[in-house]
């Protein structure tokens, strides 16, 4: 590898200086002269008919210029948002997606739903004006939990969604599973919940929309994860043609899937800017974010795993209830599609069957969150495997080894039709066992016991699909200018992932030029490139691979041009380290000199399938039986994300993902009052956030098996940490408290919950 890129492959993210010195430009930093400000009046109840909205007092407030309501949303025709459950369900069922006018019309269905948009000449006036909007409601009974929502007699949210059941789906072979269950020598059963969480990126949502009547175009300065998906969805919601929707964004402070979609607020702002003739800006508060940014996970899964007398897995059945909140959103598809793709986990399980029921409830809509179903499936499969190990008395590492898909079986077609490309699971396990000193555990457990602590160890071995996207293809443009600078254009958008570093590194590597010579421009305002947004850990497999192809195309086209210059045939030219050279005379022409004659522009494209990163994580915890407080005392992660482009960034991605998973395990949970539907966790005073001290050290190792899906050999890594950490940390805590007779606890494993279980167990045994 070239010296410079070698240097960068171990760190030095080029975007960091800007981002950590306050020089980033986030959505709320965009302003234009003469802009107005929007503030949303939001439902303060979970379920009610809107009897009337009286804006007269608000309109009389100094500075307020307009108030828009559900009537305006209906008039504009901004009524039906796109959703992603577009594949056929059980018996060909089509998802029942109710209307969702961009401002609520006649009915509100969750606390926080936008009812009116007040526009004023200052943010303060808009907020004060909003206080004066009088909404008369007729309260309706609400339902905020998924299983009660499906029960007979439950309050009904939408006339066109009978029984609150928006979708039903199934996968696998139910008969084969039932037949295998009938012969099994052991069946493990566990019902688990992957809790509803609030993704909470650092940067709150914000959006400035400017309407240009001359061009009939809208320009958005908005938080996003890539322009193409947002544009498609906004167009679907509003019927405004895609080429009339422009976007300009520079930095995004975290996304985690939550910044992908076309939120109704953005469409309501379109109504406001068009009607007022002025740009309109809205900045979301943190509380509003908790109420209206899509939530994540939120699955209840009843799982059964059948084993034979040797501990071989025979069959697995999973019955899911996947609550999507009050309306279907784009993004929620992953809860079904990804969980089917990864259903067999890393194991050979000959028969699989899953059923899905998707209820709607009086809660904030749910969409994808880091992993989008992959952590959920890994969680239930790994919990079942650990539970089975316990029940059969087989060592959990050994039980895994007995059931792993062997290296020789790859590419492996799973019973639910996915094709896992490549993995070395036994190798991964061996490395993780050695790294964590699995053998020495009992000594450490005894030591903890002496100190009055309950020690537990957990293991997870997981695999997930990453890479494939919805876009027809990923396109990259590379321009070479007369200064020799290579500029790479992409429509993916980093939200903290370091793409300015890694995409540049890929191109610089291929061109053998210093890293600093390559600049990355994401989502240029007039770009017409196609491609996937950043999500599904696909940017490196997709955009990254095309960067590689584009750089090689640049070399080939450059050779042709250099040959013309030197009156030679392209075959007589070779390329290396930024220079085209005649093979015979050694005469050369540098990239910059070539561009001085004629700037070069290259367009490359590619379409890539899924890659399957996998990992083995082993964690140890100490639980204090007096307080229920858990401390993570050891965390080892061995991961295979194929060829690594930048080791420091990959390590950072894994750390971030692991801690995000730990947040869900130990505290994060969105809670609603079951009677009133009021959210009880709509601020950081009530909603737990993991802090640095939660996980002090991760010992990590790479175990790459290069992918052939990508010419770079890469697999995605952005979500892997979450997928591995949730099952392993829960397993470790359960292992610690199992000697007290506790077999199962649902997340979050807060001190109160753990202590309560310990207390309960000790009462029962005494
Ligand atoms: N990388 C690498 N070598 C590999 C694979 C990846 O060097 N073999 C680098 C990439 O070049 C990139 C980073 O690791 O800089 C993540 O790459 P990739 O796995 O391709 O994932 P994406 O860039 O598509 O990121 C999406 C993924 C998802 S889906 C969520 S959600 C998520 C995540 O990444 N949200 C994040 N990581 C996040 N990190 C930050 N800081 N903020 C978020 O919102």
Short mmCIF file of N, CA, C and O in Angstrom, two decimals, residues 170-238:
data_model
loop_
_atom_site.label_atom_id
_atom_site.label_comp_id
_atom_site.label_asym_id
_atom_site.label_seq_id
_atom_site.Cartn_x
_atom_site.Cartn_y
_atom_site.Cartn_z
N UNK A 170 -45.43 -14.14 6.60
CA UNK A 170 -44.80 -15.35 7.12
C UNK A 170 -43.65 -15.75 6.21
O UNK A 170 -43.57 -15.29 5.06
N UNK A 171 -42.78 -16.57 6.74
CA UNK A 171 -41.64 -17.04 5.94
C UNK A 171 -41.27 -18.43 6.43
O UNK A 171 -41.48 -18.76 7.60
N UNK A 172 -40.71 -19.21 5.53
CA UNK A 172 -40.24 -20.54 5.90
C UNK A 172 -41.33 -21.58 5.72
O UNK A 172 -42.34 -21.36 5.03
N UNK A 173 -41.11 -22.72 6.34
CA UNK A 173 -41.97 -23.89 6.11
C UNK A 173 -42.55 -24.35 7.44
O UNK A 173 -41.88 -25.04 8.23
N UNK A 174 -43.78 -23.97 7.69
CA UNK A 174 -44.40 -24.25 8.99
C UNK A 174 -44.54 -25.76 9.22
O UNK A 174 -44.27 -26.26 10.30
N UNK A 175 -44.93 -26.46 8.16
CA UNK A 175 -45.14 -27.91 8.31
C UNK A 175 -43.85 -28.62 8.69
O UNK A 175 -43.82 -29.46 9.59
N UNK A 176 -42.79 -28.25 7.99
CA UNK A 176 -41.48 -28.88 8.26
C UNK A 176 -41.06 -28.60 9.69
O UNK A 176 -40.52 -29.48 10.39
N UNK A 177 -41.32 -27.39 10.15
CA UNK A 177 -40.94 -27.03 11.52
C UNK A 177 -41.76 -27.85 12.52
O UNK A 177 -41.21 -28.41 13.47
N UNK A 178 -43.04 -27.92 12.30
CA UNK A 178 -43.88 -28.67 13.24
C UNK A 178 -43.48 -30.16 13.26
O UNK A 178 -43.46 -30.78 14.31
N UNK A 179 -43.17 -30.69 12.08
CA UNK A 179 -42.75 -32.10 12.02
C UNK A 179 -41.46 -32.30 12.80
O UNK A 179 -41.31 -33.28 13.56
N UNK A 180 -40.52 -31.38 12.66
CA UNK A 180 -39.25 -31.49 13.39
C UNK A 180 -39.48 -31.35 14.89
O UNK A 180 -38.85 -32.05 15.70
N UNK A 181 -40.37 -30.47 15.27
CA UNK A 181 -40.67 -30.29 16.69
C UNK A 181 -41.21 -31.59 17.29
O UNK A 181 -40.91 -31.94 18.43
N UNK A 182 -42.01 -32.29 16.50
CA UNK A 182 -42.63 -33.52 17.00
C UNK A 182 -41.57 -34.59 17.32
O UNK A 182 -41.77 -35.42 18.19
N UNK A 183 -40.44 -34.54 16.61
CA UNK A 183 -39.40 -35.57 16.84
C UNK A 183 -38.30 -35.11 17.80
O UNK A 183 -37.39 -35.86 18.10
N UNK A 184 -38.34 -33.84 18.19
CA UNK A 184 -37.20 -33.28 18.93
C UNK A 184 -37.04 -33.90 20.30
O UNK A 184 -38.03 -34.30 20.92
N UNK A 185 -35.80 -34.01 20.77
CA UNK A 185 -35.65 -34.49 22.14
C UNK A 185 -35.70 -33.32 23.13
O UNK A 185 -35.88 -33.53 24.32
N UNK A 186 -35.53 -32.11 22.63
CA UNK A 186 -35.66 -30.96 23.53
C UNK A 186 -36.18 -29.75 22.76
O UNK A 186 -35.73 -29.48 21.64
N UNK A 187 -37.10 -29.02 23.37
CA UNK A 187 -37.56 -27.76 22.76
C UNK A 187 -37.36 -26.64 23.78
O UNK A 187 -37.84 -26.72 24.91
N UNK A 188 -36.62 -25.64 23.35
CA UNK A 188 -36.41 -24.46 24.20
C UNK A 188 -37.39 -23.39 23.76
O UNK A 188 -37.53 -23.13 22.56
N UNK A 189 -38.03 -22.76 24.72
CA UNK A 189 -39.00 -21.70 24.37
C UNK A 189 -38.72 -20.45 25.19
O UNK A 189 -38.48 -20.53 26.39
N UNK A 190 -38.76 -19.33 24.54
CA UNK A 190 -38.48 -18.07 25.22
C UNK A 190 -39.20 -16.95 24.48
O UNK A 190 -39.12 -16.87 23.25
N UNK A 191 -39.90 -16.12 25.24
CA UNK A 191 -40.55 -14.96 24.62
C UNK A 191 -39.74 -13.73 25.04
O UNK A 191 -39.57 -13.50 26.24
N UNK A 192 -39.24 -13.01 24.07
CA UNK A 192 -38.37 -11.87 24.40
C UNK A 192 -38.91 -10.60 23.75
O UNK A 192 -39.66 -10.64 22.78
N UNK A 193 -38.43 -9.50 24.29
CA UNK A 193 -38.84 -8.21 23.74
C UNK A 193 -37.60 -7.42 23.35
O UNK A 193 -36.67 -7.28 24.15
N UNK A 194 -37.58 -6.97 22.11
CA UNK A 194 -36.54 -6.02 21.73
C UNK A 194 -37.19 -4.66 21.88
O UNK A 194 -38.07 -4.27 21.12
N UNK A 195 -36.76 -3.95 22.91
CA UNK A 195 -37.49 -2.80 23.42
C UNK A 195 -37.61 -1.65 22.42
O UNK A 195 -36.78 -1.48 21.54
N UNK A 196 -38.63 -0.84 22.61
CA UNK A 196 -38.80 0.39 21.81
C UNK A 196 -37.79 1.42 22.31
O UNK A 196 -37.75 1.73 23.51
N UNK A 197 -36.99 1.90 21.40
CA UNK A 197 -35.97 2.88 21.79
C UNK A 197 -36.06 4.13 20.92
O UNK A 197 -36.62 4.10 19.82
N UNK A 198 -35.47 5.21 21.43
CA UNK A 198 -35.44 6.48 20.70
C UNK A 198 -34.00 6.69 20.21
O UNK A 198 -33.10 6.89 21.04
N UNK A 199 -33.76 6.61 18.91
CA UNK A 199 -32.38 6.65 18.42
C UNK A 199 -31.56 7.87 18.87
O UNK A 199 -30.37 7.75 19.10
N UNK A 200 -32.14 9.03 18.98
CA UNK A 200 -31.49 10.20 19.59
C UNK A 200 -30.13 10.59 19.04
O UNK A 200 -29.15 10.67 19.81
N UNK A 201 -29.99 10.88 17.74
CA UNK A 201 -28.72 11.44 17.27
C UNK A 201 -28.45 12.78 17.96
O UNK A 201 -29.38 13.40 18.48
N UNK A 202 -27.19 13.18 17.95
CA UNK A 202 -26.85 14.43 18.64
C UNK A 202 -27.56 15.64 18.05
O UNK A 202 -27.99 16.53 18.75
N UNK A 203 -27.61 15.69 16.72
CA UNK A 203 -28.21 16.87 16.08
C UNK A 203 -29.73 16.69 15.97
O UNK A 203 -30.20 15.76 15.33
N UNK A 204 -30.49 17.59 16.56
CA UNK A 204 -31.94 17.48 16.37
C UNK A 204 -32.30 17.77 14.91
O UNK A 204 -31.54 18.40 14.19
N UNK A 205 -33.50 17.33 14.50
CA UNK A 205 -33.90 17.61 13.12
C UNK A 205 -34.07 19.10 12.90
O UNK A 205 -34.42 19.84 13.82
N UNK A 206 -33.83 19.53 11.69
CA UNK A 206 -34.05 20.92 11.32
C UNK A 206 -34.24 20.95 9.82
O UNK A 206 -33.74 20.06 9.11
N UNK A 207 -34.99 21.95 9.35
CA UNK A 207 -35.27 22.01 7.92
C UNK A 207 -35.60 23.44 7.52
O UNK A 207 -36.44 24.09 8.15
N UNK A 208 -34.90 23.91 6.52
CA UNK A 208 -35.20 25.22 5.92
C UNK A 208 -35.63 24.93 4.49
O UNK A 208 -34.89 24.29 3.74
N UNK A 209 -36.84 25.37 4.13
CA UNK A 209 -37.32 25.11 2.76
C UNK A 209 -37.55 26.44 2.06
O UNK A 209 -38.19 27.34 2.61
N UNK A 210 -37.01 26.54 0.84
CA UNK A 210 -37.16 27.76 0.04
C UNK A 210 -37.84 27.38 -1.27
O UNK A 210 -37.34 26.51 -1.99
N UNK A 211 -38.94 28.05 -1.54
CA UNK A 211 -39.65 27.78 -2.80
C UNK A 211 -39.25 28.82 -3.83
O UNK A 211 -39.24 30.02 -3.54
N UNK A 212 -38.91 28.38 -5.02
CA UNK A 212 -38.57 29.29 -6.12
C UNK A 212 -39.72 29.25 -7.12
O UNK A 212 -39.86 28.27 -7.87
N UNK A 213 -40.57 30.29 -7.13
CA UNK A 213 -41.76 30.21 -7.99
C UNK A 213 -41.39 30.21 -9.47
O UNK A 213 -42.09 29.59 -10.28
N UNK A 214 -40.28 30.87 -9.83
CA UNK A 214 -39.87 30.92 -11.23
C UNK A 214 -39.61 29.52 -11.77
O UNK A 214 -40.02 29.17 -12.88
N UNK A 215 -38.95 28.72 -10.97
CA UNK A 215 -38.62 27.35 -11.40
C UNK A 215 -39.59 26.32 -10.85
O UNK A 215 -39.44 25.14 -11.15
N UNK A 216 -40.48 26.78 -10.00
CA UNK A 216 -41.41 25.86 -9.32
C UNK A 216 -40.62 24.76 -8.60
O UNK A 216 -40.96 23.58 -8.66
N UNK A 217 -39.58 25.20 -7.90
CA UNK A 217 -38.66 24.25 -7.25
C UNK A 217 -38.57 24.52 -5.75
O UNK A 217 -38.68 25.67 -5.33
N UNK A 218 -38.31 23.47 -5.01
CA UNK A 218 -38.10 23.62 -3.57
C UNK A 218 -36.65 23.27 -3.25
O UNK A 218 -36.13 22.26 -3.73
N UNK A 219 -36.02 24.11 -2.44
CA UNK A 219 -34.66 23.80 -1.97
C UNK A 219 -34.72 23.52 -0.47
O UNK A 219 -35.24 24.32 0.29
N UNK A 220 -34.19 22.37 -0.08
CA UNK A 220 -34.20 21.96 1.33
C UNK A 220 -32.78 22.01 1.90
O UNK A 220 -31.86 21.46 1.31
N UNK A 221 -32.66 22.66 3.07
CA UNK A 221 -31.45 22.46 3.88
C UNK A 221 -31.92 21.63 5.05
O UNK A 221 -32.63 22.13 5.94
N UNK A 222 -31.56 20.38 5.04
CA UNK A 222 -32.23 19.46 5.97
C UNK A 222 -31.28 18.35 6.41
O UNK A 222 -30.35 17.99 5.69
N UNK A 223 -31.55 17.83 7.59
CA UNK A 223 -30.83 16.67 8.09
C UNK A 223 -31.17 15.48 7.19
O UNK A 223 -32.33 15.24 6.90
N UNK A 224 -30.19 14.74 6.77
CA UNK A 224 -30.51 13.58 5.90
C UNK A 224 -29.38 12.54 5.91
O UNK A 224 -28.30 12.78 6.39
N UNK A 225 -29.70 11.39 5.34
CA UNK A 225 -28.69 10.32 5.22
C UNK A 225 -28.33 10.05 3.75
O UNK A 225 -27.75 9.02 3.43
N UNK A 226 -28.73 10.97 2.89
CA UNK A 226 -28.48 10.77 1.47
C UNK A 226 -29.67 11.32 0.73
O UNK A 226 -30.80 11.20 1.18
N UNK A 227 -29.39 11.91 -0.43
CA UNK A 227 -30.42 12.73 -1.06
C UNK A 227 -31.46 11.89 -1.79
O UNK A 227 -32.64 12.24 -1.86
N UNK A 228 -31.08 10.75 -2.34
CA UNK A 228 -31.97 10.06 -3.27
C UNK A 228 -33.23 9.51 -2.60
O UNK A 228 -34.33 9.67 -3.11
N UNK A 229 -33.04 8.87 -1.46
CA UNK A 229 -34.19 8.29 -0.77
C UNK A 229 -35.14 9.38 -0.29
O UNK A 229 -36.37 9.27 -0.44
N UNK A 230 -34.58 10.42 0.27
CA UNK A 230 -35.40 11.52 0.78
C UNK A 230 -36.20 12.15 -0.36
O UNK A 230 -37.40 12.41 -0.23
N UNK A 231 -35.52 12.37 -1.48
CA UNK A 231 -36.20 12.99 -2.64
C UNK A 231 -37.34 12.09 -3.14
O UNK A 231 -38.45 12.56 -3.39
N UNK A 232 -37.08 10.82 -3.26
CA UNK A 232 -38.12 9.90 -3.74
C UNK A 232 -39.32 9.90 -2.80
O UNK A 232 -40.47 9.96 -3.24
N UNK A 233 -39.04 9.87 -1.51
CA UNK A 233 -40.15 9.79 -0.55
C UNK A 233 -40.93 11.10 -0.48
O UNK A 233 -42.16 11.10 -0.39
N UNK A 234 -40.21 12.23 -0.51
CA UNK A 234 -40.92 13.53 -0.48
C UNK A 234 -41.79 13.67 -1.71
O UNK A 234 -42.91 14.18 -1.65
N UNK A 235 -41.28 13.22 -2.83
CA UNK A 235 -42.04 13.30 -4.07
C UNK A 235 -43.28 12.41 -3.97
O UNK A 235 -44.38 12.79 -4.39
N UNK A 236 -43.10 11.22 -3.38
CA UNK A 236 -44.24 10.31 -3.24
C UNK A 236 -45.31 10.91 -2.33
O UNK A 236 -46.51 10.75 -2.55
N UNK A 237 -44.87 11.60 -1.29
CA UNK A 237 -45.81 12.18 -0.31
C UNK A 237 -46.58 13.35 -0.93
O UNK A 237 -47.76 13.56 -0.66
N UNK A 238 -45.88 14.16 -1.76
CA UNK A 238 -46.45 15.45 -2.19
C UNK A 238 -46.83 15.48 -3.67
O UNK A 238 -47.43 16.46 -4.11
#
